């Protein structure tokens, strides 16, 4: 089975730029964002089997917000998640929420890594973090990875992706201890206000049409007929660990935006990645989306929704508003990443192109929200 790609430190060429107060300078041989000496001392008390011997860490590539590291210690490998370096927006990048939701979903049909340990003390590495099991599999995020697949493998991957999302949306939050994980009432209106607020805190340039899209969404919030389901918040193919022989989803990753709300928000954002960015030349080689969708030989967005609807009791209804919300949300996320990149606070390559995607996302969102 193929493992997630990693970038080794030192000498990888990543991690350039100023160090923020939330990102202590890394000692030689450690990636930015991790103080291995402090971490080792903390693990010696809380997880001593991982602190038996020197710690080593590598940054798992591809993350666009929260940072993910492969941690080697005590003859074992685990995964560590922490918030990004600097410019952390309020309510975003919540490690405790991620840890809680994957722990709660462990006994369900939704595949998640085993949650191992949570640290909310920022004094250890400069930010809260948690540890989870390493799961074997591959994150498929580029055409170079998916072009060698057969048509059957691409189709089966798409179906398995949608079946897993349907399984998530059928989990009863009360039964897994997540009844208080969010406030379903008014979820969609709060989503518009939340992303509008995050946009204001990430603005660094003129963004034509984005205020019009925000206002149009706020003026046409639909009834949340499906409210109260567990929502991932950023569900897509490259937030899954998969295998292709046989085709399977080994784990759903990146739960930082999970809450209780309307599952159509997950579908709308997935269609944004799949049909909007997946049909854009700007997505080629881009770390947000490398054109994974129909142009890459996968089923269409309409086929994905049909597959989901056949395995879920969620009323998919008209998705145009949720697609517009997905475009707005992703535009804000891209603008936030663009802003962090201008400050030298992103790790990895390709982030210089993220800002180019904001305008087409806004344009598609305006078109979708105007549909009747």
XYZ file of C-alpha atoms in Angstrom:
372
model
C 0.000 0.000 0.000
C 1.235 3.469 -0.830
C 1.927 5.740 2.122
C 1.205 9.491 2.241
C 3.983 11.543 0.721
C 6.213 13.278 3.250
C 8.849 15.976 3.073
C 11.890 15.312 5.231
C 13.598 17.964 7.309
C 16.128 19.549 7.251
C 17.060 20.555 3.710
C 13.596 20.239 2.161
C 13.415 23.849 1.058
C 10.180 24.428 2.976
C 9.594 26.441 6.107
C 11.045 29.699 4.844
C 9.763 32.991 6.110
C 9.466 34.694 9.476
C 8.685 32.733 12.605
C 5.471 33.868 14.292
C 4.779 33.894 18.050
C 2.722 30.703 17.564
C 5.588 28.952 15.815
C 8.709 28.619 17.971
C 11.953 28.295 16.078
C 12.650 24.658 15.342
C 15.880 23.111 16.597
C 18.216 21.614 13.977
C 16.682 18.535 12.347
C 13.090 19.389 13.331
C 10.346 20.824 11.114
C 8.975 24.276 11.862
C 6.059 24.207 14.240
C 7.489 21.434 16.430
C 9.863 21.790 19.350
C 10.921 18.166 19.688
C 12.704 18.699 23.002
C 9.604 20.132 24.672
C 7.396 17.577 22.977
C 9.633 14.747 24.153
C 9.463 15.978 27.743
C 5.669 16.174 27.603
C 5.371 12.704 26.047
C 7.635 11.252 28.731
C 4.883 12.070 31.221
C 1.774 11.416 29.137
C 2.832 8.764 26.611
C 6.218 7.425 27.742
C 6.355 4.622 25.184
C 6.688 7.299 22.465
C 9.475 9.114 24.305
C 11.757 6.086 24.594
C 14.621 7.360 22.452
C 15.097 10.437 20.267
C 12.091 11.912 18.494
C 12.095 12.594 14.762
C 9.374 14.251 12.710
C 8.535 14.851 9.073
C 5.898 17.167 7.634
C 3.241 15.326 5.661
C 2.772 17.347 2.487
C -0.436 18.709 1.109
C -1.986 20.331 4.180
C -3.316 23.815 3.470
C -4.266 24.939 6.965
C -3.682 22.672 9.949
C -0.257 21.050 9.832
C 0.235 17.294 9.954
C 3.470 15.611 10.967
C 4.640 12.007 11.033
C 6.233 11.534 14.444
C 8.805 8.781 15.030
C 9.442 7.797 18.634
C 9.936 4.686 20.707
C 10.093 2.527 17.595
C 6.572 3.639 16.619
C 5.092 6.098 14.146
C 2.080 8.255 14.970
C 0.557 11.369 13.416
C 0.527 14.792 15.104
C -1.870 17.586 14.133
C -1.448 21.256 15.087
C -2.823 24.610 13.835
C -1.009 26.583 11.111
C 1.877 28.922 11.782
C 0.496 32.353 12.647
C -2.715 34.128 11.547
C -5.055 31.595 13.159
C -8.634 32.796 12.727
C -10.968 32.629 15.698
C -12.849 29.304 16.020
C -10.761 27.751 13.245
C -8.171 25.002 13.581
C -9.683 23.641 16.818
C -7.653 20.607 17.849
C -9.994 19.568 20.653
C -12.936 19.393 18.227
C -10.992 17.283 15.742
C -9.875 14.924 18.479
C -13.383 14.641 19.902
C -15.143 13.874 16.635
C -12.749 11.159 15.452
C -12.890 9.553 18.897
C -16.703 9.600 18.767
C -16.869 8.128 15.254
C -14.474 5.265 16.000
C -17.241 2.669 16.623
C -19.313 3.700 13.576
C -19.120 2.740 9.901
C -17.180 5.953 9.188
C -13.467 5.083 8.904
C -11.316 7.379 11.071
C -7.841 7.113 12.624
C -7.697 6.120 16.278
C -7.477 9.206 18.505
C -4.541 8.737 20.887
C -3.915 11.875 22.934
C -4.896 15.556 23.117
C -2.767 18.436 24.445
C -4.477 21.813 24.874
C -1.464 23.487 26.499
C 0.148 25.813 23.914
C 3.345 25.979 25.957
C 4.488 22.562 24.713
C 4.951 23.266 20.987
C 3.395 26.736 20.647
C -0.164 25.555 19.954
C -2.626 22.827 20.994
C -2.155 19.500 19.216
C -3.289 15.903 19.222
C -1.883 12.526 18.277
C -3.648 9.885 16.226
C -2.939 6.495 14.753
C -1.093 6.325 11.453
C -3.292 4.677 8.827
C -1.811 3.086 5.714
C -3.193 4.490 2.487
C -2.714 7.205 -0.101
C -4.107 10.722 -0.346
C -5.064 11.232 -3.995
C -4.803 14.925 -4.831
C -3.111 15.192 -8.244
C -3.711 14.082 -11.813
C -0.284 12.443 -11.724
C -1.661 10.081 -9.079
C -5.052 9.375 -10.640
C -4.250 9.282 -14.368
C -2.689 5.776 -14.091
C -5.901 4.399 -12.567
C -8.340 2.457 -14.697
C -11.752 3.864 -15.506
C -13.223 1.262 -13.177
C -10.969 2.269 -10.300
C -11.826 5.959 -10.706
C -15.537 5.178 -10.765
C -15.305 2.876 -7.746
C -13.317 5.503 -5.835
C -16.030 8.074 -6.531
C -18.778 5.696 -5.399
C -16.881 4.733 -2.245
C -16.299 8.416 -1.478
C -20.034 9.095 -1.682
C -21.004 5.956 0.260
C -18.681 7.055 3.072
C -20.253 10.528 3.138
C -23.726 8.963 3.252
C -22.572 6.783 6.166
C -21.387 9.886 8.036
C -24.677 11.701 7.510
C -26.687 8.731 8.833
C -24.810 8.614 12.176
C -27.068 9.708 15.045
C -25.100 12.355 16.999
C -26.874 11.392 20.238
C -25.728 7.790 19.957
C -22.029 8.711 19.673
C -21.950 11.433 22.325
C -22.038 14.394 19.936
C -25.471 15.793 20.772
C -23.866 19.063 21.892
C -21.249 19.196 19.136
C -22.979 22.089 17.367
C -26.152 24.157 17.107
C -28.159 22.876 14.115
C -30.785 25.620 14.314
C -29.717 28.534 12.153
C -26.624 26.653 10.958
C -26.739 27.907 7.361
C -27.189 31.556 8.318
C -24.299 31.272 10.763
C -22.167 29.732 8.042
C -22.658 32.809 5.867
C -21.859 35.144 8.767
C -18.884 33.090 9.891
C -17.208 33.015 6.495
C -18.020 36.677 5.922
C -16.257 37.479 9.181
C -13.272 35.324 8.309
C -13.074 37.044 4.937
C -12.887 40.427 6.657
C -10.040 39.187 8.836
C -8.112 37.899 5.806
C -8.612 40.782 3.387
C -5.427 42.134 1.916
C -6.605 43.246 -1.564
C -9.662 44.115 -3.652
C -11.934 41.115 -4.409
C -14.574 42.046 -7.023
C -17.989 40.467 -6.453
C -17.260 38.836 -3.096
C -19.416 41.270 -1.102
C -22.274 40.815 -3.580
C -22.031 37.022 -3.165
C -22.014 37.354 0.622
C -25.087 39.583 0.586
C -26.969 37.348 -1.886
C -26.354 34.295 0.277
C -27.425 36.099 3.436
C -30.652 37.260 1.770
C -31.705 33.801 0.556
C -30.814 31.305 3.312
C -33.008 28.208 2.734
C -34.869 26.208 5.351
C -32.535 23.658 6.905
C -34.768 20.623 6.359
C -31.885 18.241 7.031
C -30.479 20.059 10.065
C -28.929 18.124 12.902
C -26.586 15.781 11.008
C -22.834 15.490 11.541
C -21.188 17.667 8.894
C -17.526 17.185 7.974
C -17.125 20.716 6.625
C -14.465 20.006 3.967
C -15.317 16.628 2.478
C -13.501 15.714 -0.752
C -11.344 13.021 -2.278
C -8.030 14.392 -1.042
C -9.228 14.474 2.553
C -9.501 10.690 2.418
C -6.866 8.010 2.841
C -7.630 5.447 0.159
C -6.382 2.288 -1.492
C -7.052 1.330 -5.099
C -6.275 -2.410 -5.057
C -8.788 -3.083 -3.685
C -10.600 0.257 -3.769
C -11.391 1.402 -0.233
C -11.553 4.454 2.018
C -9.238 3.717 4.946
C -9.815 6.960 6.853
C -11.563 10.332 6.607
C -9.158 13.115 7.586
C -9.161 16.859 8.415
C -12.129 17.263 10.760
C -11.292 20.839 11.815
C -14.583 22.247 10.456
C -16.879 19.441 11.655
C -20.097 20.340 13.473
C -23.815 19.563 13.560
C -25.643 21.179 10.684
C -27.078 20.659 7.219
C -25.407 17.833 5.257
C -26.188 19.633 2.002
C -23.333 21.964 2.951
C -20.950 19.007 2.529
C -22.470 18.196 -0.854
C -22.341 21.803 -2.045
C -18.669 22.158 -1.158
C -17.825 18.792 -2.697
C -19.463 19.914 -5.952
C -17.439 23.131 -5.772
C -14.230 21.096 -5.775
C -15.527 18.529 -8.244
C -17.364 20.520 -10.898
C -16.127 24.111 -10.436
C -12.432 23.679 -9.679
C -12.324 20.298 -11.390
C -13.207 22.000 -14.659
C -10.753 24.892 -14.287
C -7.285 25.252 -15.792
C -6.297 27.035 -12.577
C -6.627 23.743 -10.698
C -3.817 22.048 -12.620
C -0.881 21.561 -10.267
C -2.610 23.609 -7.563
C -2.338 22.353 -3.957
C -6.028 23.069 -3.307
C -7.373 20.990 -6.195
C -5.530 19.478 -9.122
C -8.509 19.024 -11.405
C -9.892 15.861 -9.805
C -13.345 15.514 -11.328
C -14.941 14.694 -14.670
C -11.998 16.113 -16.637
C -9.791 13.589 -14.850
C -12.013 10.666 -15.872
C -14.199 10.537 -12.751
C -18.032 10.512 -12.761
C -19.850 13.835 -12.982
C -21.097 15.763 -9.991
C -24.673 14.833 -10.903
C -23.716 11.150 -10.782
C -22.119 11.641 -7.376
C -25.323 13.152 -6.010
C -27.400 10.299 -7.462
C -25.121 7.773 -5.779
C -25.371 9.617 -2.455
C -29.157 9.989 -2.673
C -29.518 6.240 -3.209
C -27.711 5.536 0.072
C -28.978 8.310 2.318
C -32.287 9.600 3.625
C -31.112 13.205 3.176
C -33.369 15.308 0.935
C -30.853 16.543 -1.640
C -33.367 18.915 -3.232
C -32.042 21.882 -5.227
C -28.365 22.327 -4.423
C -27.741 25.675 -6.094
C -27.673 27.694 -2.842
C -25.356 25.179 -1.192
C -23.084 25.217 -4.235
C -22.954 29.020 -3.966
C -22.115 28.713 -0.262
C -19.381 26.213 -1.164
C -17.907 28.665 -3.662
C -17.978 31.485 -1.101
C -16.468 29.331 1.637
C -13.672 28.043 -0.588
C -12.975 31.551 -1.891
C -12.539 32.726 1.711
C -10.309 29.766 2.548
C -8.151 30.416 -0.525
C -7.899 34.094 0.356
C -6.814 33.184 3.881
C -4.141 30.838 2.538
C -3.066 33.524 0.060
C -2.742 35.992 2.933
C -0.658 33.573 5.009
C 1.517 32.898 1.961
C 2.240 36.623 1.555
C 3.426 36.598 5.185
C 5.675 33.588 4.623
C 3.553 31.376 6.869
C 2.791 28.444 4.554
C 4.849 25.262 4.359
C 5.223 23.511 1.005
C 5.026 24.497 -2.650
C 2.326 25.812 -4.976
C 0.781 28.325 -2.587
C 1.768 31.257 -4.795
C -1.147 30.304 -7.097
C -3.866 29.976 -4.479
C -4.903 33.618 -4.790
C -5.713 33.176 -8.493
C -8.614 30.881 -7.638
C -10.606 33.388 -5.593
C -12.128 35.372 -8.482
C -13.462 32.386 -10.496
C -14.923 30.897 -7.326
C -16.764 34.146 -6.614
C -18.058 34.265 -10.195
C -19.368 30.686 -10.059
C -20.947 31.385 -6.672
C -22.797 34.415 -8.004
C -24.118 32.390 -10.936
C -25.300 29.584 -8.623
C -27.016 31.804 -6.049
C -28.991 33.539 -8.815
C -30.486 30.230 -10.024
C -34.136 29.579 -9.206
